[in-house]
Amino acid sequence: MSVSAYLVFRDESRWNEIFRLTSERVTTIGRALTNTIVLKDDRCSRAQAEIRYDEEQDAWFLKDLQSRNGTLVNGRKIASEVEFRLSPNDILMFGKSHLMFLNELRELPSDGSLDEIQVSPTQEIQTLSLNSDSNILENSNVLSGNLEVTEETMITYRRDKARLLETIDYDHPSGSNVTAKRIRRSIANLCRLAIEIMRSGEQKSKLELALDYLLRELPVNFAAVELLPAPAEEDFPISELEVAAAKEAGKESLDIIPPGYQKVSDYLAQTVLDSRNAVIARHVRGDSILGRRNSDGVIETTSVICAPIYTETRRWGLLHIYSTDPTKVPDVQDLDIAIGVAEILGNLFENLREQNQLTESLSRARNENADLLKQLGVRSEIIGVSPAVHEITEQIALAANSRATVLIHGESGVGKELVARAVHFSSPRKKAPFICLNCAVLSEDLLASELFGHERGAFTGATERKIGKFEAANGGTLMLDEIGEMGLNIQAKFLRVLEGHPFERVGGTKPISVDVRVIAATNRDLEQEVMAGRFRKDLFFRLRVVEILVPPLRDRVTDIPILAEHFFQHFRSETGRKLQGFTPEALDRLQNYAWPGNIRELKNVIERAVVLARGTFIEASDLALSNIATESRAAAVVPPPIVAGKNFIPKTLEEVELDYIRRTLEFTEGNKSRAAQILGIERTTLDRKIRKLEEKN
């Protein structure tokens, strides 16, 4: 039975490259090319030392071969031609090269630091490059080296992120034009892969892109993504790793577990997930530690790369890439590529997790809204879970069962018509007509004709009788939008109808009586219109039996993501675009915008973004937002004019300005961004004036 041990070589400040010793052969070390391990160091002899396994003593022995400068173990020179029995964690020193002897790989220091190893300060640390054959050595000049290994198992532990993503000196003597070109090509391909993954649709297609890239770029036969169950705890059984996607080179389809694929070995999985470091092992056919047996009991793996997939928040799983062809041998740069892909996938899974959480929260919000409407017996298209929406819903429920006239206040675009519809369809009149008329788009004469109808010949162009909105809405509800635009003359006739009197069509003489509930809506302050003489006082009080105030969207910030998702789903279905949703940055921008056009503006912004978005998700740059200030907010904080008189208090302009800023901040409840927008100044300017205000206090 073959027995294994390991020599771990120091690379700069880390224990990096690992060479597998086998009991079946004697491992020779020296400068001569005939040695198993070739040391490119003038301080070493051509035949420096050898290591062998003694079966009777079940131990490994090191013997110095009368080298010129000797062989050191743990800083002490050993006698020539006398075998030295090795123990785990012994440090072997051949010239500039430092190696650690291990019986098992799990004995390797976990952090790779120098603090655990006692090294003489006079000893130099030399960078090592470990390669399995001359072809790989020629193409792997990223690291300078003084050591070469021939035809043996090699494992590389990479403690950092992919070196491809670090600053590289292409003019370094250890580099070459071929290496520099390959690095540039790998970086470009990784960037292209990240963009393609971002633009693709479902998770399966994203993983297939990553696996296709690995099989195309690396000399391997299989590539797979194995994931931990969610959430991944610190202590987890390796058996819980599940294959999310796997693919064989040359195959078109992506299988969950393709024929011939062998899952990652327990040892590799544990090592990679515990340390969060990638591993490469070459020439490992038959090694049960690094590979699994197939159905015939054969370990086919010849070389393997295993890279962890993780983010700061959690471990997701690993990339498992391996070859079953001895002629396909990955190198150090291939390991870098695998680490780069693993980092891309880690960010992918993190983004998908955040998007799933957002979708779940939106779904819960919609369910809460539906439950509330059901409890109140309200049939409504109003979307949101904010306290304002709850209040409106309760008011609709109370108003729906009465015959009272309803006056709806709100800025343009807040959804006043939706509130009116909800009142109608939640009332006993829901089976009768609901008719809406905008008073702002018609002249006084045309508005009278639209409301009350006209007889044939009543005016030029009246070629036939027309039924007015009041008659058409008999038994149902008539909504008059922008009622503040109605002229004084028609207001008087309208008031009589509201009070139950019959009316006549324009040009007619026959009185007509109807049973119509009126809902009026306006974005004007009707009290001010009454004071200005532009609106009848008696009509105002007749309309304001039940008053519902619909707040602007900027005062319903928690509803913005829900509304955005609603419009997104609608326009995605309408256009057939295969978009996945919003990025966190896009949602932040939506919630931090003042929305002067309210819900109508939000709907149009989402429609444009769905139509023009170039990626898989709607980005912040896809949102076309305006610079228009909200007039109502600016008007709401205008201070009363200062009038000279007995109560006049003289103030400097600076004091007036600071007082105005204070009142504006009180109005915006401390929101500096909104206050700066109302004041028409930059946020930095406002901060400077606030500091001055604080100094005054």
C-alpha positions in Angstrom: 0.0 0.0 0.0 1.4 3.4 -1.0 2.1 5.9 1.7 2.1 9.7 1.1 3.7 12.7 2.8 4.1 16.3 1.6 6.8 19.0 1.3 5.3 22.5 1.4 7.4 25.2 -0.2 7.5 28.8 1.0 6.4 31.4 -1.6 7.2 34.9 -0.3 5.4 35.1 3.1 3.1 32.1 2.5 3.3 28.4 2.5 2.2 28.1 -1.1 3.3 25.1 -3.3 2.9 21.5 -2.0 4.8 18.5 -3.4 3.6 15.0 -2.8 6.0 12.4 -1.6 5.3 8.7 -2.3 6.7 5.7 -0.6 7.2 4.0 -4.0 10.2 6.1 -4.9 13.1 8.0 -3.4 12.8 11.8 -3.9 16.1 13.4 -4.9 16.8 17.1 -4.5 19.5 19.2 -6.1 20.6 21.5 -8.9 21.0 18.7 -11.5 18.1 18.3 -13.9 18.1 14.5 -13.2 16.7 15.2 -9.7 13.0 14.8 -8.8 13.1 18.3 -7.4 15.4 20.7 -9.2 16.7 23.7 -7.1 17.7 26.7 -9.2 20.1 27.9 -6.6 23.9 28.3 -6.8 24.2 27.6 -3.0 22.9 24.1 -3.6 24.9 21.1 -4.8 24.0 19.2 -7.9 23.0 16.3 -5.6 21.9 18.0 -2.4 19.8 15.5 -0.5 17.2 12.7 -0.8 14.0 11.7 1.1 12.8 8.1 1.4 10.2 6.1 3.3 11.1 3.2 5.6 8.3 0.7 5.8 9.6 -1.1 8.9 9.9 2.0 11.0 6.9 3.7 9.3 8.8 6.9 9.0 10.3 9.3 6.5 14.1 10.0 6.5 16.2 12.8 5.0 19.8 12.3 4.1 22.3 15.0 3.0 24.4 13.8 0.0 27.6 15.5 1.2 26.4 18.8 -0.2 28.8 21.8 -0.4 26.9 24.0 2.1 25.0 21.4 3.9 21.3 20.7 4.7 19.5 22.4 7.7 16.5 21.1 9.6 14.9 23.6 11.9 18.0 25.8 11.6 20.5 23.1 12.5 22.8 21.4 10.1 22.4 17.7 9.8 25.4 15.3 9.5 26.2 14.1 6.0 25.5 10.5 5.0 23.4 10.0 8.2 19.7 9.6 7.8 17.6 12.1 9.8 14.1 11.0 10.8 11.6 13.7 9.8 8.7 14.8 12.0 5.6 16.9 11.1 6.3 20.6 10.7 10.1 20.2 10.4 11.6 23.0 8.3 14.1 21.9 5.7 16.5 24.5 4.3 18.4 23.9 1.0 20.3 27.2 0.3 17.6 29.9 -0.1 14.7 27.4 -0.3 12.6 26.6 2.7 10.3 23.6 2.9 8.0 22.2 5.5 7.5 18.4 6.0 4.0 17.2 6.7 2.5 13.8 7.1 -1.0 15.1 6.2 -2.1 18.4 4.5 -4.4 19.3 7.3 -1.3 20.0 9.4 -0.5 23.0 7.2 -0.5 26.3 9.1 -4.0 27.8 8.5 -2.9 31.4 8.1 0.3 30.9 6.2 2.1 33.4 8.3 5.8 33.4 9.2 5.2 33.8 12.9 4.6 30.1 13.4 8.0 29.2 11.8 11.3 29.8 13.4 13.6 31.0 10.6 17.1 32.5 11.1 17.1 36.2 10.3 20.1 35.7 8.0 18.2 33.3 5.8 16.7 34.9 2.7 13.1 34.2 1.6 13.2 33.2 -2.1 10.1 33.2 -4.3 9.4 29.8 -5.7 7.8 28.6 -8.9 6.6 25.0 -8.9 5.6 23.4 -12.3 5.1 19.9 -13.4 6.7 19.9 -16.8 8.8 22.1 -19.1 5.8 23.2 -21.3 4.0 24.6 -18.3 7.2 26.2 -17.0 7.7 28.0 -20.2 4.1 29.4 -20.2 4.0 30.3 -16.4 6.5 33.1 -16.0 4.2 35.2 -13.9 6.3 34.1 -10.8 10.1 34.1 -10.8 11.5 30.8 -9.5 14.3 28.7 -8.4 12.7 25.3 -8.2 11.2 22.8 -10.6 9.3 19.6 -9.9 9.1 16.8 -12.5 6.1 14.4 -12.9 4.7 14.5 -9.4 1.6 15.7 -7.6 1.5 19.5 -7.0 -1.0 21.5 -5.1 -1.0 25.3 -5.0 -2.7 27.2 -2.2 -3.6 30.8 -3.2 -4.2 32.9 -0.1 -5.2 36.1 -1.9 -7.7 37.2 -4.6 -6.9 36.6 -8.2 -3.6 38.2 -9.2 -5.1 39.0 -12.5 -7.0 41.8 -10.7 -3.9 43.2 -9.1 -1.4 45.8 -10.6 1.0 43.8 -12.8 4.4 45.0 -13.9 4.6 43.7 -17.4 8.2 44.8 -17.8 9.4 42.7 -14.8 12.4 40.5 -15.8 10.4 37.4 -14.7 7.7 38.2 -17.2 7.5 37.7 -21.0 5.6 39.2 -23.9 3.6 35.9 -24.2 2.7 36.0 -20.5 1.7 39.7 -20.6 -0.5 39.1 -23.6 -2.2 36.2 -22.0 -2.9 38.2 -18.8 -4.4 41.0 -20.8 -6.6 38.6 -22.7 -7.7 36.9 -19.5 -8.6 40.2 -17.9 -10.6 41.3 -21.0 -12.4 37.9 -21.1 -13.3 38.1 -17.4 -14.8 41.6 -17.9 -16.8 40.4 -20.9 -18.0 37.4 -18.9 -19.2 39.6 -16.0 -21.2 41.8 -18.5 -22.7 38.8 -20.2 -23.7 37.2 -16.9 -25.3 40.5 -15.8 -27.3 40.7 -19.0 -28.5 37.1 -19.1 -31.8 36.0 -17.7 -32.3 33.2 -15.2 -29.7 31.8 -12.8 -29.3 28.6 -14.9 -28.2 30.6 -18.0 -25.9 32.7 -15.9 -24.1 29.6 -14.5 -24.0 28.1 -18.0 -22.1 31.2 -19.3 -19.6 30.8 -16.4 -19.0 27.1 -17.0 -18.7 27.5 -20.8 -16.1 30.2 -20.2 -14.1 28.0 -17.9 -14.2 25.0 -20.3 -13.2 27.3 -23.1 -10.3 29.0 -21.4 -8.9 26.2 -19.2 -7.4 22.8 -20.2 -10.0 20.8 -18.3 -12.8 18.3 -19.0 -15.4 19.2 -16.4 -16.6 22.3 -14.7 -19.3 22.6 -12.0 -20.8 24.9 -9.4 -21.6 23.2 -6.0 -23.6 25.3 -3.5 -24.3 25.1 0.2 -27.9 25.1 1.4 -29.2 28.5 2.5 -28.3 29.8 4.9 -24.8 28.2 5.2 -23.9 27.9 8.8 -20.3 27.8 10.0 -20.6 24.1 10.9 -22.0 22.2 8.0 -21.7 18.7 6.7 -19.8 18.5 3.4 -22.5 16.0 2.2 -24.9 19.0 2.0 -23.1 20.5 -1.0 -25.4 20.3 -4.0 -24.5 20.5 -7.6 -26.3 23.6 -9.0 -24.9 23.2 -12.5 -22.2 21.1 -14.2 -21.0 20.7 -17.7 -18.6 18.5 -19.7 -16.3 20.0 -22.3 -17.7 19.6 -25.9 -21.3 19.0 -24.7 -24.0 21.5 -25.8 -26.5 21.0 -23.0 -26.1 22.0 -19.3 -26.9 19.1 -17.0 -27.5 19.2 -13.3 -25.1 16.2 -13.0 -23.7 15.1 -16.4 -22.7 11.5 -17.0 -19.1 11.0 -15.8 -19.0 14.0 -13.5 -17.6 13.2 -10.0 -18.4 15.6 -7.1 -15.5 17.4 -5.3 -13.7 15.3 -2.7 -14.6 15.9 0.9 -11.0 16.9 1.7 -10.9 19.6 -1.0 -14.3 20.9 -0.2 -13.5 21.2 3.5 -10.1 22.8 2.8 -11.5 25.4 0.4 -14.6 26.3 2.3 -12.9 26.5 5.7 -9.9 28.6 4.5 -11.7 30.5 1.7 -8.6 29.8 -0.4 -8.4 28.2 -3.9 -6.5 25.0 -4.5 -4.9 23.6 -7.7 -3.6 20.0 -7.8 -1.9 18.4 -10.8 -0.9 14.9 -11.7 -3.2 13.4 -9.0 -4.6 10.3 -10.8 -5.4 7.7 -8.2 -5.1 10.1 -5.2 -8.2 9.4 -3.0 -7.7 12.6 -1.0 -8.1 14.8 -4.1 -10.5 12.9 -6.3 -13.5 10.5 -6.1 -13.9 7.1 -7.5 -16.3 6.5 -10.4 -18.7 3.6 -10.7 -15.8 1.3 -11.7 -13.8 2.2 -8.6 -11.3 4.3 -10.6 -10.1 7.8 -9.6 -10.0 9.4 -13.1 -9.0 13.0 -12.0 -5.6 14.0 -13.2 -5.6 17.7 -12.3 -8.2 19.7 -10.3 -8.9 23.3 -9.4 -11.3 24.2 -6.6 -12.2 27.8 -5.8 -14.5 29.1 -3.0 -17.5 31.2 -3.9 -18.2 33.7 -1.1 -18.9 37.3 -0.1 -18.5 39.2 3.1 -22.0 38.1 4.2 -21.7 34.3 3.7 -20.2 31.3 1.9 -22.1 30.2 -1.1 -20.2 27.2 -2.3 -17.4 26.4 -4.7 -16.2 26.0 -8.3 -15.0 22.5 -9.1 -13.0 22.2 -12.3 -11.0 19.1 -13.2 -9.3 17.2 -16.0 -9.4 13.5 -16.7 -6.8 13.8 -19.5 -3.1 13.7 -18.5 -2.2 16.0 -21.4 -4.6 18.7 -20.0 -2.7 20.3 -17.2 -3.9 23.7 -15.8 -1.3 26.2 -14.5 -1.0 29.0 -12.0 -2.8 31.5 -14.2 -5.6 29.1 -14.8 -6.1 29.1 -11.0 -6.2 32.9 -11.2 -9.0 32.7 -13.8 -11.0 30.3 -11.7 -10.7 32.7 -8.7 -11.9 35.6 -10.8 -14.9 33.6 -12.0 -15.7 32.6 -8.4 -15.6 36.2 -7.3 -18.1 37.1 -10.1 -20.4 34.3 -9.1 -20.2 35.3 -5.4 -21.4 38.8 -6.3 -24.1 37.3 -8.6 -25.5 35.2 -5.8 -25.4 38.1 -3.4 -27.3 40.3 -5.8 -29.9 37.6 -6.5 -30.4 37.2 -2.7 -31.0 40.9 -2.3 -33.4 40.9 -5.3 -35.3 37.9 -3.9 -35.6 39.6 -0.5 -37.0 42.7 -2.2 -39.5 40.6 -4.2 -40.6 38.8 -1.0 -41.1 42.1 0.8 -43.1 43.5 -2.1 -45.2 40.4 -2.2 -45.9 40.6 1.6 -46.8 44.3 1.1 -49.3 43.5 -1.6 -50.8 40.7 0.5 -51.1 43.1 3.5 -52.8 45.7 1.2 -55.2 43.1 -0.2 -56.0 41.8 3.3 -56.8 45.4 4.5 -59.1 46.0 1.5 -60.8 42.7 2.2 -61.3 43.5 5.9 -62.8 46.9 5.0 -64.9 45.6 2.2 -63.2 48.0 -0.3 -62.7 47.2 -4.0 -59.7 49.3 -4.9 -56.8 49.6 -7.3 -54.9 51.7 -4.9 -51.4 50.2 -4.2 -49.4 50.7 -1.1 -48.9 49.9 2.6 -48.0 53.3 4.0 -50.1 54.8 6.8 -51.5 57.3 4.3 -52.9 54.5 2.1 -54.4 52.8 5.1 -56.1 56.0 6.1 -57.5 56.6 2.6 -58.7 53.0 2.5 -60.6 53.5 5.7 -62.1 56.8 4.5 -63.3 55.1 1.3 -64.9 52.3 3.3 -66.8 54.8 5.4 -67.9 56.9 2.5 -68.8 54.1 0.1 -72.1 53.1 1.8 -73.5 56.6 2.0 -75.0 58.9 -0.6 -72.9 61.8 0.5 -71.0 64.0 -2.0 -67.2 63.4 -1.8 -64.5 66.0 -2.4 -61.0 64.6 -3.2 -58.0 66.8 -2.7 -54.6 66.1 -4.1 -51.8 67.2 -6.4 -51.9 66.3 -10.1 -51.0 62.7 -10.7 -51.6 61.3 -7.2 -54.4 59.0 -8.2 -57.6 61.0 -7.4 -59.6 59.1 -10.0 -58.5 55.7 -8.5 -59.9 56.9 -5.1 -63.2 57.9 -6.8 -63.4 54.5 -8.6 -62.8 52.8 -5.3 -65.7 54.7 -3.6 -68.0 53.8 -6.5 -67.1 50.1 -6.8 -67.3 49.6 -3.0 -70.8 51.2 -2.9 -74.2 49.8 -3.6 -74.0 51.6 -7.0 -71.2 49.5 -8.2 -73.3 47.8 -10.9 -74.4 51.2 -12.3 -72.2 53.4 -14.5 -69.1 55.2 -13.3 -68.5 58.3 -15.5 -65.6 60.7 -15.3 -65.4 64.2 -16.8 -62.5 66.6 -16.7 -63.7 70.1 -16.3 -60.4 71.7 -17.2 -60.4 70.7 -20.8 -63.7 72.3 -21.9 -65.0 75.8 -22.3 -68.1 76.8 -20.2 -70.6 76.2 -23.0 -69.1 72.8 -24.0 -69.0 71.8 -20.3 -72.7 72.6 -19.9 -73.5 70.5 -23.0 -71.3 67.6 -21.7 -73.0 67.7 -18.2 -76.6 68.3 -19.1 -76.8 67.3 -22.8 -78.4 69.3 -25.6 -81.3 69.2 -28.0 -80.9 69.1 -31.8 -80.4 72.6 -33.2 -79.5 74.1 -29.7 -76.4 75.6 -31.3 -74.3 75.5 -34.4 -73.2 71.9 -34.9 -75.9 70.4 -32.7 -77.2 68.1 -35.5 -78.9 65.6 -33.1 -79.9 65.2 -29.5 -77.1 64.3 -27.0 -77.5 62.7 -23.6 -75.4 64.5 -20.9 -73.1 62.9 -18.3 -75.8 63.3 -15.6 -78.3 61.3 -17.6 -75.7 58.7 -18.6 -74.7 58.2 -14.9 -78.2 57.8 -13.6 -78.2 55.4 -10.8 -74.4 55.5 -10.6 -71.6 57.9 -9.9 -70.3 61.0 -11.8 -66.8 62.1 -11.1 -65.9 65.7 -12.0 -62.1 66.1 -12.1 -60.5 69.5 -11.6 -63.8 71.0 -10.5 -62.0 74.2 -9.5 -61.7 75.0 -13.2 -65.6 75.2 -13.6 -66.9 78.7 -14.5 -69.2 80.6 -12.1 -72.2 80.6 -14.4 -72.3 76.8 -14.7 -71.5 76.4 -11.0 -75.0 77.8 -10.2 -76.8 75.3 -12.4 -74.6 72.5 -11.2 -75.5 73.4 -7.5 -79.2 73.1 -8.2 -78.8 69.6 -9.6 -76.7 68.6 -6.5 -79.5 69.8 -4.3 -82.0 67.4 -6.1 -83.6 69.8 -8.6 -84.4 68.7 -12.1 -82.4 70.2 -15.0 -83.0 70.8 -18.7 -80.8 70.0 -21.7 -79.2 72.9 -23.5 -81.9 74.2 -25.9 -84.6 72.0 -24.2 -87.6 72.7 -22.0 -88.4 69.3 -20.6 -87.2 68.9 -16.9 -85.1 65.8 -16.3 -84.6 64.2 -12.8 -81.7 61.8 -12.1 -80.3 59.8 -9.2 -76.5 60.5 -9.4 -73.9 60.5 -6.7 -71.2 63.2 -7.4 -67.6 62.9 -6.6 -65.5 66.0 -7.2 -61.7 66.2 -7.4 -59.3 69.1 -7.5 -55.7 70.0 -7.1 -56.5 73.6 -6.1 -57.2 75.0 -2.6 -60.9 75.7 -3.0 -61.0 77.7 0.2 -58.6 80.2 -1.4 -60.6 80.1 -4.6 -63.8 81.0 -2.6 -61.9 83.9 -0.9 -60.7 85.1 -4.3 -64.3 85.0 -5.7 -63.6 82.4 -8.3 -65.6 79.6 -6.7 -69.1 79.7 -5.1 -69.1 79.4 -1.3 -72.5 77.5 -1.3 -71.2 75.0 -3.9 -68.0 74.5 -1.9 -69.9 73.6 1.3 -72.2 71.3 -0.7 -69.3 69.4 -2.2 -67.3 69.1 1.0 -69.6 66.7 2.8 -66.9 64.0 2.9 -63.4 65.1 2.2 -60.5 62.8 1.3 -57.0 64.1 1.1 -54.6 62.1 -1.2 -51.0 62.8 -0.2 -48.2 63.3 -2.8 -46.0 60.4 -3.6 -43.0 62.0 -1.8 -44.9 61.6 1.4 -45.4 57.9 0.8 -41.8 56.8 0.3 -42.5 53.3 1.5 -45.0 52.8 -1.3 -42.5 53.8 -4.1 -40.8 50.3 -4.4 -44.2 48.6 -4.4 -45.6 50.9 -7.1 -42.4 50.7 -9.1 -42.6 46.9 -9.0 -46.3 47.0 -10.1 -45.6 49.2 -13.1 -42.5 47.1 -13.9 -44.5 43.9 -14.1 -47.2 45.5 -16.2 -44.9 47.0 -18.8 -42.6 44.0 -18.9 -45.6 41.8 -19.7 -46.8 44.4 -22.2 -43.5 44.7 -24.0 -42.3 41.1 -23.7 -38.9 42.3 -22.3 -37.1 39.6 -20.2 -35.9 42.0 -17.4 -35.3 40.7 -13.9 -36.1 43.8 -11.8 -34.3 46.8 -10.3 -30.8 47.2 -9.0 -30.5 48.4 -5.4 -29.0 51.6 -6.7 -32.0 52.2 -9.0 -34.5 51.7 -6.1 -32.5 54.1 -3.9 -32.7 56.7 -6.6 -36.5 56.2 -6.9 -37.0 56.6 -3.2 -34.8 59.7 -2.9 -36.5 61.6 -5.8 -39.2 64.2 -4.9 -41.7 63.1 -7.7 -43.2 66.4 -8.6 -45.4 64.5 -11.1 -46.4 61.9 -8.5 -47.6 58.5 -9.5 -48.3 59.5 -13.1 -44.6 60.5 -13.4 -43.5 57.3 -11.7 -45.5 55.2 -14.2 -44.0 57.0 -17.2 -40.5 56.7 -15.8 -40.8 53.0 -15.3 -42.4 52.5 -18.8 -39.4 54.3 -20.4 -36.9 52.3 -18.4 -38.5 49.0 -19.3 -38.5 49.9 -23.0 -34.9 51.3 -23.1 -33.0 49.3 -20.5 -30.0 47.5 -22.0 -29.1 45.1 -19.3 -30.9 42.4 -17.4 -31.9 44.8 -14.6 -33.1 48.4 -14.6 -30.1 50.5 -13.6 -30.1 53.9 -11.9 -28.9 55.4 -15.3 -32.0 54.0 -17.0 -34.3 56.3 -14.9 -35.0 59.6 -16.6 -35.8 61.9 -13.7 -36.6 65.6 -14.0 -35.2 68.7 -12.2 -38.6 70.2 -11.6 -39.2 71.3 -8.0 -42.5 70.5 -6.3 -44.5 73.6 -6.4 -46.7 72.7 -3.4 -43.8 72.3 -1.1 -42.1 75.5 -2.2 -45.4 77.3 -1.7 -46.2 75.7 1.6 -43.1 77.2 3.3 -43.4 80.7 2.0 -43.4 82.9 5.1 -46.1 85.6 5.5 -45.1 89.0 4.3 -43.4 91.2 6.9 -45.5 94.3 7.3 -44.3 97.4 9.2 -46.5 98.2 12.2 -46.7 98.1 15.9 -45.8 94.3 15.9 -42.9 94.7 13.5 -39.6 93.3 14.8 -36.6 94.6 12.9 -34.3 91.8 11.6 -31.2 91.7 9.5 -31.4 89.9 6.1 -29.1 87.1 7.6 -31.5 86.6 10.5 -34.5 86.4 8.1 -32.7 83.9 5.9 -31.7 81.7 8.9 -35.3 81.8 10.2 -36.6 80.8 6.8 -34.2 77.9 6.6 -35.2 76.8 10.1 -38.9 76.8 9.1 -38.1 74.9 5.9 -36.3 72.2 7.8 -39.2 71.9 10.2 -41.5 71.5 7.3 -39.4 68.8 5.7 -38.9 67.1 9.1 -35.1 67.5 8.9 -34.7 66.2 5.3 -31.9 68.4 4.1 -32.0 67.2 0.5 -35.7 68.2 0.1 -35.1 71.4 2.0 -32.3 72.3 -0.4 -34.6 71.6 -3.3 -37.3 73.8 -2.0 -34.8 76.6 -1.2 -33.3 76.3 -4.7 -29.7 75.9 -3.3 -27.1 73.2 -3.3 -27.0 70.7 -0.4 -23.4 71.9 0.5 -24.6 75.5 0.6 -27.5 74.5 2.9 -25.0 72.6 5.2 -22.9 75.7 5.5 -25.9 77.9 6.4 -27.1 75.3 8.9 -23.7 75.4 10.6 -24.1 79.2 10.8 -27.6 78.7 12.2 -26.2 76.4 14.9 -23.5 78.9 15.8 -26.2 81.6 16.3 -28.0 79.3 18.7 
